[in-house]
Amino acid sequence: MVAALALTVDGMRKAGAAAQGGRFVVLFDPNSLIAAIARSGDRAAFAALFDHFAPRVKGLLMRGGTPAELAEEVAQETLLAVWRKAALFDPAKASASTWIATIARNLRIDIARRETRSRLSQVYEILDEERPERPDETLSGAERDVRVRAAMTQLSADQYRVVELAFLEGFSHQDVAHRLAIPLGTVKSRLRLALSHLRGKLEDLR
Amino acid sequence: MSVAHRPSDEMLASFAAGQLDEGLAVVVAAHVEMDHVSWRRVQELQAVQGALLDAIEPVSMDAGPPHSRLVEPDKLGVDRASPGGEPGLPGVLRPYALGPWRPIGIRIALRRIEVPGAEARVFMLRAGPGIALPHHKHSGLEWTTILSGAYEHEYGRYAAGDFDEADSDSDHTPRVDPIEGCTCIVAMTGNVLLQGWLGRLLQPLVRL
């Protein structure tokens, strides 16, 4: 009885210590952070999202050859758009990372093509809204997202590298060939192979 | 709608990554809006970008979160693309100014789509039933999405929602469906060399 009580108290003390430290280690959960912004304009949630995603958006753009200053600007604007559009985020349609990556793509286009008043980002937004009639869609966007990730882990290192470079801004297939010091034909065939591998994996899972 | 001809995965990947010339992108977007298979494919390719974002090495920001710029978040729906546009036209054309239909021949009319900053010229083409479009060759790319009706050439029949890609190797004479006619949206780079009497007649009018 005493021992049991001691154990309980000990347990409580430990829990108290952890709570006082305020450092519960929880998995980073962007969906609930975005939901908190949508619900109540939660600035702490915004700061957490910013700390996680802004350096990644910046890193992704710089990897694609965007100068640091411009990458920083796009990253700032992307997270500001996440704040503004939080209520539009639908976790059933896509993961937070995919949603944020498309916002970053659109803003990168808007900013890079500012002087020509590009409307391409509006075109992407309209496409996201106006999905065509789909007779037999069984997979939600979020499930599709999970499966794409699973399929990507099965790409060879060479294929992954080509996919990565081919998706980054400003790299033509010719640039990819130059950076990887492989012939253009090899870039094209690796990319085609990687994309058809992804397609095959996704169709298996459908 | 049963679509038989689609852009390659590589082309959809370039589209999803925002790498296409805006004029070419508009024509791909018109197809994607009409075809659920390509639409889903684009979603998958966007998910690839999400996965790359997760895997990338972060680069630390010079400035922290812009708290001073956090105004009231949008309420649901406020930030959505504005509705409207002409009925019967693809939604993806809404951001662009469209010229009037101009006849460029007998039962052929053309309507310009102003895409600022694009290298490709973009236009809609409407052709009456049964006519043969001018025999032509290209020095660049010609990408087409069929909006209604159909045409046919040596690579098959192209009907509503189909995507057709011709390059400088192509040398074809599409024949328009004898009953439905055909309306399509086209993006072209380089020059088109129209041939024959109709082509010579059209060349100065079309300024392609």
Short mmCIF file of C-alpha atoms in Angstrom, two decimals:
data_model
loop_
_atom_site.label_atom_id
_atom_site.label_comp_id
_atom_site.label_asym_id
_atom_site.label_seq_id
_atom_site.Cartn_x
_atom_site.Cartn_y
_atom_site.Cartn_z
CA MET A 1 0.00 0.00 0.00
CA VAL A 2 2.72 2.41 1.00
CA ALA A 3 4.88 1.22 -1.84
CA ALA A 4 2.01 1.70 -4.27
CA LEU A 5 1.41 5.19 -2.96
CA ALA A 6 5.10 6.01 -3.21
CA LEU A 7 5.14 4.79 -6.79
CA THR A 8 2.16 6.94 -7.64
CA VAL A 9 3.64 10.00 -6.01
CA ASP A 10 6.91 9.35 -7.74
CA GLY A 11 5.07 9.04 -11.01
CA MET A 12 3.25 12.29 -10.36
CA ARG A 13 6.48 14.04 -9.47
CA LYS A 14 8.05 12.93 -12.71
CA ALA A 15 5.05 14.05 -14.70
CA GLY A 16 5.11 17.37 -12.84
CA ALA A 17 8.79 17.85 -13.60
CA ALA A 18 8.22 17.17 -17.25
CA ALA A 19 5.27 19.56 -17.35
CA GLN A 20 7.26 22.29 -15.58
CA GLY A 21 10.03 21.92 -18.11
CA GLY A 22 7.37 22.44 -20.74
CA ARG A 23 9.25 20.13 -23.07
CA PHE A 24 6.95 17.31 -23.88
CA VAL A 25 8.34 15.78 -27.02
CA VAL A 26 5.45 15.46 -29.42
CA LEU A 27 5.54 14.59 -33.07
CA PHE A 28 5.49 17.70 -35.24
CA ASP A 29 1.87 17.83 -36.40
CA PRO A 30 1.45 20.52 -39.05
CA ASN A 31 -2.23 19.71 -39.64
CA SER A 32 -3.24 20.64 -36.12
CA LEU A 33 -1.04 23.76 -36.23
CA ILE A 34 -2.74 24.92 -39.43
CA ALA A 35 -6.12 24.10 -37.87
CA ALA A 36 -5.22 26.22 -34.82
CA ILE A 37 -4.42 29.19 -37.07
CA ALA A 38 -7.71 28.75 -38.95
CA ARG A 39 -9.67 28.41 -35.69
CA SER A 40 -8.23 31.17 -33.57
CA GLY A 41 -5.36 32.95 -35.34
CA ASP A 42 -2.90 31.09 -33.09
CA ARG A 43 0.43 32.92 -33.39
CA ALA A 44 2.40 30.30 -31.49
CA ALA A 45 1.20 27.69 -33.97
CA PHE A 46 2.26 30.00 -36.77
CA ALA A 47 5.74 30.42 -35.26
CA ALA A 48 6.12 26.63 -35.01
CA LEU A 49 5.08 26.17 -38.64
CA PHE A 50 7.39 28.96 -39.70
CA ASP A 51 10.37 27.48 -37.86
CA HIS A 52 9.79 24.13 -39.51
CA PHE A 53 8.81 25.04 -43.04
CA ALA A 54 10.41 28.40 -43.89
CA PRO A 55 14.00 27.02 -43.79
CA ARG A 56 12.89 24.05 -45.88
CA VAL A 57 11.18 26.18 -48.52
CA LYS A 58 14.32 28.32 -48.61
CA GLY A 59 16.50 25.22 -48.87
CA LEU A 60 14.41 23.72 -51.66
CA LEU A 61 14.55 26.93 -53.71
CA MET A 62 18.29 27.42 -53.17
CA ARG A 63 18.91 23.84 -54.20
CA GLY A 64 17.21 24.80 -57.45
CA GLY A 65 19.60 27.67 -57.99
CA THR A 66 17.43 30.50 -56.62
CA PRO A 67 19.63 33.18 -54.99
CA ALA A 68 19.47 33.20 -51.17
CA GLU A 69 17.78 36.59 -50.96
CA LEU A 70 14.97 35.64 -53.33
CA ALA A 71 14.58 32.22 -51.66
CA GLU A 72 14.24 33.98 -48.29
CA GLU A 73 11.56 36.29 -49.71
CA VAL A 74 9.58 33.40 -51.23
CA ALA A 75 9.84 31.45 -47.96
CA GLN A 76 8.55 34.45 -45.94
CA GLU A 77 5.68 35.03 -48.36
CA THR A 78 4.84 31.31 -48.45
CA LEU A 79 4.41 31.12 -44.69
CA LEU A 80 2.41 34.37 -44.70
CA ALA A 81 0.12 32.77 -47.28
CA VAL A 82 -0.19 29.72 -45.02
CA TRP A 83 -1.39 32.08 -42.28
CA ARG A 84 -3.91 33.78 -44.57
CA LYS A 85 -5.18 30.63 -46.27
CA ALA A 86 -5.20 28.33 -43.23
CA ALA A 87 -8.99 27.95 -43.39
CA LEU A 88 -8.72 26.71 -46.97
CA PHE A 89 -6.38 23.85 -46.08
CA ASP A 90 -8.12 20.51 -46.41
CA PRO A 91 -6.09 17.63 -44.94
CA ALA A 92 -8.21 15.18 -46.97
CA LYS A 93 -6.95 16.74 -50.22
CA ALA A 94 -3.20 16.76 -49.57
CA SER A 95 -0.62 16.69 -46.80
CA ALA A 96 0.52 19.98 -45.28
CA SER A 97 3.91 19.61 -46.99
CA THR A 98 2.34 19.17 -50.41
CA TRP A 99 -0.01 22.09 -49.83
CA ILE A 100 2.86 24.32 -48.72
CA ALA A 101 5.07 23.17 -51.61
CA THR A 102 2.36 24.21 -54.12
CA ILE A 103 1.96 27.60 -52.42
CA ALA A 104 5.75 28.06 -52.62
CA ARG A 105 5.73 27.09 -56.30
CA ASN A 106 2.97 29.62 -57.05
CA LEU A 107 4.68 32.42 -55.15
CA ARG A 108 8.01 31.64 -56.73
CA ILE A 109 6.36 32.03 -60.15
CA ASP A 110 4.55 35.23 -59.09
CA ILE A 111 7.73 36.77 -57.77
CA ALA A 112 10.07 35.58 -60.54
CA ARG A 113 7.65 36.67 -63.28
CA ARG A 114 6.49 39.79 -61.44
CA GLU A 115 7.39 42.20 -64.22
CA THR A 116 5.36 40.29 -66.82
CA ARG A 117 2.30 40.01 -64.56
CA SER A 118 2.15 36.26 -64.83
CA ARG A 119 -1.24 34.69 -64.09
CA LEU A 120 0.04 31.15 -63.94
CA SER A 121 -0.41 30.85 -60.18
CA GLN A 122 -4.12 31.66 -60.66
CA VAL A 123 -4.30 28.87 -63.24
CA TYR A 124 -2.93 26.39 -60.67
CA GLU A 125 -5.40 27.61 -58.06
CA ILE A 126 -8.33 27.24 -60.45
CA LEU A 127 -7.20 23.69 -61.28
CA ASP A 128 -7.10 22.80 -57.59
CA GLU A 129 -10.67 24.04 -57.24
CA GLU A 130 -12.18 22.70 -60.42
CA ARG A 131 -11.41 19.05 -60.45
CA PRO A 132 -12.82 17.22 -63.45
CA GLU A 133 -15.59 14.67 -63.05
CA ARG A 134 -14.07 11.58 -61.53
CA PRO A 135 -16.13 8.46 -61.99
CA ASP A 136 -14.45 6.16 -59.47
CA GLU A 137 -12.03 7.98 -57.23
CA THR A 138 -11.50 5.84 -54.18
CA LEU A 139 -8.30 7.37 -52.87
CA SER A 140 -8.34 10.60 -50.88
CA GLY A 141 -5.66 13.17 -51.60
CA ALA A 142 -4.06 12.49 -48.23
CA GLU A 143 -3.83 8.77 -48.95
CA ARG A 144 -2.37 9.52 -52.37
CA ASP A 145 0.23 11.66 -50.65
CA VAL A 146 1.25 8.83 -48.33
CA ARG A 147 1.55 6.43 -51.24
CA VAL A 148 3.63 8.81 -53.34
CA ARG A 149 6.07 9.01 -50.42
CA ALA A 150 6.17 5.26 -50.09
CA ALA A 151 6.83 4.90 -53.81
CA MET A 152 9.60 7.49 -53.68
CA THR A 153 11.49 5.57 -51.04
CA GLN A 154 11.77 2.76 -53.56
CA LEU A 155 13.49 4.82 -56.24
CA SER A 156 17.16 4.08 -56.78
CA ALA A 157 19.54 6.81 -55.59
CA ASP A 158 20.22 7.77 -59.22
CA GLN A 159 16.54 8.00 -60.02
CA TYR A 160 15.79 10.01 -56.88
CA ARG A 161 18.51 12.50 -57.75
CA VAL A 162 17.17 13.00 -61.27
CA VAL A 163 13.60 13.41 -59.99
CA GLU A 164 14.79 15.90 -57.40
CA LEU A 165 16.71 18.02 -59.89
CA ALA A 166 14.01 17.79 -62.53
CA PHE A 167 11.48 19.23 -60.06
CA LEU A 168 13.58 22.13 -58.96
CA GLU A 169 13.15 25.51 -60.51
CA GLY A 170 15.39 26.63 -63.29
CA PHE A 171 16.88 23.29 -64.23
CA SER A 172 16.27 22.14 -67.74
CA HIS A 173 17.05 18.50 -68.44
CA GLN A 174 20.23 19.84 -70.04
CA ASP A 175 21.23 21.53 -66.75
CA VAL A 176 20.53 18.33 -64.85
CA ALA A 177 22.79 16.44 -67.25
CA HIS A 178 25.52 19.02 -66.71
CA ARG A 179 25.26 18.96 -62.92
CA LEU A 180 25.29 15.20 -62.69
CA ALA A 181 27.89 14.90 -65.48
CA ILE A 182 25.80 12.37 -67.37
CA PRO A 183 24.53 12.52 -70.95
CA LEU A 184 21.21 14.24 -71.67
CA GLY A 185 19.78 10.97 -72.96
CA THR A 186 20.57 9.33 -69.60
CA VAL A 187 18.76 12.11 -67.73
CA LYS A 188 15.70 11.67 -69.91
CA SER A 189 15.68 7.89 -69.63
CA ARG A 190 16.26 7.95 -65.83
CA LEU A 191 13.51 10.50 -65.36
CA ARG A 192 11.13 8.55 -67.58
CA LEU A 193 11.99 5.37 -65.69
CA ALA A 194 11.56 7.02 -62.29
CA LEU A 195 8.22 8.53 -63.24
CA SER A 196 6.94 5.28 -64.67
CA HIS A 197 8.15 3.49 -61.54
CA LEU A 198 6.14 5.95 -59.43
CA ARG A 199 3.16 5.49 -61.72
CA GLY A 200 3.43 1.70 -61.47
CA LYS A 201 3.67 1.79 -57.66
CA LEU A 202 0.66 4.07 -57.41
CA GLU A 203 -1.39 1.96 -59.75
CA ASP A 204 -0.54 -1.20 -57.78
CA LEU A 205 -1.84 0.52 -54.71
CA ARG A 206 -4.93 2.02 -56.26
CA MET B 1 -15.56 12.34 -71.55
CA SER B 2 -13.24 9.66 -72.71
CA VAL B 3 -9.79 11.00 -73.29
CA ALA B 4 -7.41 9.01 -75.48
CA HIS B 5 -4.38 11.31 -75.82
CA ARG B 6 -2.52 12.78 -72.87
CA PRO B 7 0.73 14.66 -72.23
CA SER B 8 3.71 12.52 -71.21
CA ASP B 9 4.60 12.16 -67.52
CA GLU B 10 7.69 14.29 -68.12
CA MET B 11 5.56 17.07 -69.57
CA LEU B 12 3.09 16.90 -66.66
CA ALA B 13 6.07 16.94 -64.27
CA SER B 14 7.38 20.14 -65.88
CA PHE B 15 3.87 21.57 -65.65
CA ALA B 16 3.50 20.61 -61.98
CA ALA B 17 6.93 22.06 -61.18
CA GLY B 18 6.03 25.38 -62.80
CA GLN B 19 8.72 25.13 -65.44
CA LEU B 20 6.69 25.45 -68.63
CA ASP B 21 6.36 28.60 -70.64
CA GLU B 22 3.07 30.13 -69.53
CA GLY B 23 1.50 29.86 -73.01
CA LEU B 24 2.25 26.14 -73.21
CA ALA B 25 1.16 25.72 -69.57
CA VAL B 26 -2.28 27.20 -70.30
CA VAL B 27 -2.94 24.57 -72.98
CA VAL B 28 -1.79 21.76 -70.66
CA ALA B 29 -3.99 23.23 -67.89
CA ALA B 30 -7.04 23.21 -70.19
CA HIS B 31 -6.45 19.49 -70.78
CA VAL B 32 -5.87 18.76 -67.07
CA GLU B 33 -9.11 20.52 -66.19
CA MET B 34 -11.00 18.23 -68.59
CA ASP B 35 -9.32 14.91 -67.83
CA HIS B 36 -9.45 13.33 -64.37
CA VAL B 37 -6.54 10.96 -65.12
CA SER B 38 -4.11 13.78 -65.88
CA TRP B 39 -5.60 15.84 -63.04
CA ARG B 40 -4.83 13.06 -60.59
CA ARG B 41 -1.38 12.65 -62.11
CA VAL B 42 -0.65 16.33 -61.49
CA GLN B 43 -1.80 15.89 -57.88
CA GLU B 44 0.63 12.99 -57.54
CA LEU B 45 3.46 15.03 -59.00
CA GLN B 46 2.65 17.84 -56.57
CA ALA B 47 2.85 15.27 -53.78
CA VAL B 48 6.36 14.45 -55.07
CA GLN B 49 7.23 18.09 -54.45
CA GLY B 50 5.79 17.83 -50.96
CA ALA B 51 7.97 14.81 -50.29
CA LEU B 52 11.05 16.65 -51.63
CA LEU B 53 10.24 19.57 -49.33
CA ASP B 54 10.19 17.21 -46.34
CA ALA B 55 13.50 15.63 -47.32
CA ILE B 56 15.42 18.81 -48.13
CA GLU B 57 18.27 20.15 -46.00
CA PRO B 58 16.86 23.28 -44.26
CA VAL B 59 18.68 26.61 -44.75
CA SER B 60 18.27 28.93 -41.79
CA MET B 61 16.24 32.07 -42.33
CA ASP B 62 17.80 35.51 -41.92
CA ALA B 63 14.56 36.88 -40.48
CA GLY B 64 12.14 35.24 -38.08
CA PRO B 65 8.37 34.90 -38.39
CA PRO B 66 6.85 38.16 -39.70
CA HIS B 67 4.54 38.73 -36.74
CA SER B 68 3.92 42.36 -37.64
CA ARG B 69 2.45 41.29 -40.98
CA LEU B 70 -0.03 38.81 -39.55
CA VAL B 71 -3.36 40.36 -40.28
CA GLU B 72 -6.67 38.59 -39.74
CA PRO B 73 -6.54 35.26 -41.60
CA ASP B 74 -8.93 34.88 -44.52
CA LYS B 75 -12.28 33.42 -43.81
CA LEU B 76 -13.17 30.34 -45.76
CA GLY B 77 -13.81 31.12 -49.38
CA VAL B 78 -12.45 34.66 -49.42
CA ASP B 79 -9.22 33.65 -51.07
CA ARG B 80 -10.71 31.37 -53.64
CA ALA B 81 -10.28 32.16 -57.29
CA SER B 82 -13.09 34.40 -58.43
CA PRO B 83 -15.92 32.67 -60.23
CA GLY B 84 -17.26 33.91 -63.53
CA GLY B 85 -15.64 33.89 -66.91
CA GLU B 86 -17.38 32.98 -70.11
CA PRO B 87 -19.67 29.97 -69.92
CA GLY B 88 -18.48 27.06 -72.01
CA LEU B 89 -14.81 28.03 -71.74
CA PRO B 90 -12.27 26.26 -69.54
CA GLY B 91 -12.03 27.81 -66.08
CA VAL B 92 -8.26 28.11 -66.46
CA LEU B 93 -8.77 30.82 -69.11
CA ARG B 94 -10.46 33.13 -66.59
CA PRO B 95 -7.29 35.05 -65.70
CA TYR B 96 -6.65 36.00 -69.33
CA ALA B 97 -8.02 38.60 -71.73
CA LEU B 98 -9.57 37.09 -74.84
CA GLY B 99 -9.89 38.84 -78.15
CA PRO B 100 -12.95 38.62 -80.41
CA TRP B 101 -13.51 35.74 -82.80
CA ARG B 102 -12.03 36.73 -86.13
CA PRO B 103 -12.74 34.81 -89.33
CA ILE B 104 -9.48 33.76 -90.93
CA GLY B 105 -10.96 31.77 -93.76
CA ILE B 106 -14.09 30.05 -94.83
CA ARG B 107 -15.64 28.50 -91.69
CA ILE B 108 -12.43 28.98 -89.70
CA ALA B 109 -12.20 31.54 -86.93
CA LEU B 110 -9.46 32.42 -84.49
CA ARG B 111 -9.58 34.07 -81.11
CA ARG B 112 -6.44 35.33 -79.42
CA ILE B 113 -5.70 34.67 -75.77
CA GLU B 114 -3.40 37.28 -74.27
CA VAL B 115 -0.82 35.53 -72.08
CA PRO B 116 1.59 38.24 -70.87
CA GLY B 117 5.21 37.23 -70.79
CA ALA B 118 4.67 33.97 -72.68
CA GLU B 119 6.97 32.94 -75.47
CA ALA B 120 4.26 30.84 -77.11
CA ARG B 121 1.31 32.47 -78.84
CA VAL B 122 -2.00 31.16 -77.59
CA PHE B 123 -5.31 31.18 -79.41
CA MET B 124 -8.54 29.30 -79.85
CA LEU B 125 -9.38 27.94 -83.26
CA ARG B 126 -12.89 27.07 -84.38
CA ALA B 127 -13.39 25.12 -87.58
CA GLY B 128 -16.62 24.09 -89.28
CA PRO B 129 -17.58 20.44 -89.90
CA GLY B 130 -15.62 18.52 -92.46
CA ILE B 131 -13.03 21.07 -93.46
CA ALA B 132 -9.33 20.29 -93.71
CA LEU B 133 -7.19 22.61 -91.63
CA PRO B 134 -4.40 24.19 -93.63
CA HIS B 135 -1.56 21.85 -94.36
CA HIS B 136 1.32 23.14 -92.27
CA LYS B 137 4.79 22.57 -90.88
CA HIS B 138 6.37 24.00 -87.75
CA SER B 139 9.67 25.42 -86.73
CA GLY B 140 8.72 25.08 -83.04
CA LEU B 141 6.14 23.45 -80.82
CA GLU B 142 2.41 23.25 -81.33
CA TRP B 143 0.40 21.99 -78.36
CA THR B 144 -3.36 21.64 -78.65
CA THR B 145 -6.22 20.74 -76.35
CA ILE B 146 -9.56 19.97 -77.99
CA LEU B 147 -12.39 21.83 -76.27
CA SER B 148 -15.28 20.44 -78.31
CA GLY B 149 -15.85 18.46 -81.49
CA ALA B 150 -12.91 16.55 -82.95
CA TYR B 151 -10.29 16.31 -85.65
CA GLU B 152 -8.32 13.47 -87.10
CA HIS B 153 -4.85 13.13 -88.58
CA GLU B 154 -2.33 10.36 -89.16
CA TYR B 155 -1.85 9.79 -85.40
CA GLY B 156 -5.51 9.27 -84.65
CA ARG B 157 -8.73 10.96 -83.68
CA TYR B 158 -8.60 13.82 -81.17
CA ALA B 159 -11.84 14.67 -79.38
CA ALA B 160 -12.90 16.87 -76.46
CA GLY B 161 -10.28 16.81 -73.68
CA ASP B 162 -7.56 15.23 -75.81
CA PHE B 163 -4.09 16.74 -75.90
CA ASP B 164 -2.09 16.82 -79.12
CA GLU B 165 1.59 17.60 -79.38
CA ALA B 166 3.24 18.38 -82.69
CA ASP B 167 6.85 19.40 -83.13
CA SER B 168 9.04 20.45 -86.02
CA ASP B 169 9.06 16.91 -87.39
CA SER B 170 5.31 16.94 -87.82
CA ASP B 171 3.82 17.70 -91.16
CA HIS B 172 0.13 17.11 -91.02
CA THR B 173 -3.27 18.09 -92.26
CA PRO B 174 -5.92 17.62 -89.58
CA ARG B 175 -9.41 16.87 -90.90
CA VAL B 176 -12.21 18.28 -88.81
CA ASP B 177 -15.09 16.02 -87.74
CA PRO B 178 -17.76 16.09 -90.46
CA ILE B 179 -20.63 16.55 -88.02
CA GLU B 180 -19.38 18.24 -84.88
CA GLY B 181 -16.71 20.58 -86.21
CA CYS B 182 -13.92 21.40 -83.77
CA THR B 183 -12.94 24.07 -81.29
CA CYS B 184 -9.49 23.85 -79.74
CA ILE B 185 -6.96 25.89 -77.81
CA VAL B 186 -3.47 26.03 -79.28
CA ALA B 187 -0.07 27.27 -78.09
CA MET B 188 2.70 27.68 -80.64
CA THR B 189 6.35 28.55 -80.45
CA GLY B 190 8.51 29.34 -83.42
CA ASN B 191 6.90 29.80 -86.80
CA VAL B 192 4.25 27.91 -88.62
CA LEU B 193 4.76 27.49 -92.28
CA LEU B 194 1.41 27.26 -93.93
CA GLN B 195 1.37 25.64 -97.29
CA GLY B 196 -0.96 25.54 -100.26
CA TRP B 197 -3.32 28.24 -101.46
CA LEU B 198 -5.26 28.40 -98.17
CA GLY B 199 -2.06 28.58 -96.19
CA ARG B 200 -0.72 31.43 -98.28
CA LEU B 201 -4.04 33.19 -97.81
CA LEU B 202 -3.99 32.69 -94.05
CA GLN B 203 -0.35 33.46 -93.35
CA PRO B 204 -0.63 37.28 -93.32
CA LEU B 205 -3.96 37.18 -91.48
CA VAL B 206 -2.85 34.82 -88.77
CA ARG B 207 0.67 36.22 -88.38
CA LEU B 208 1.73 32.92 -86.88
#
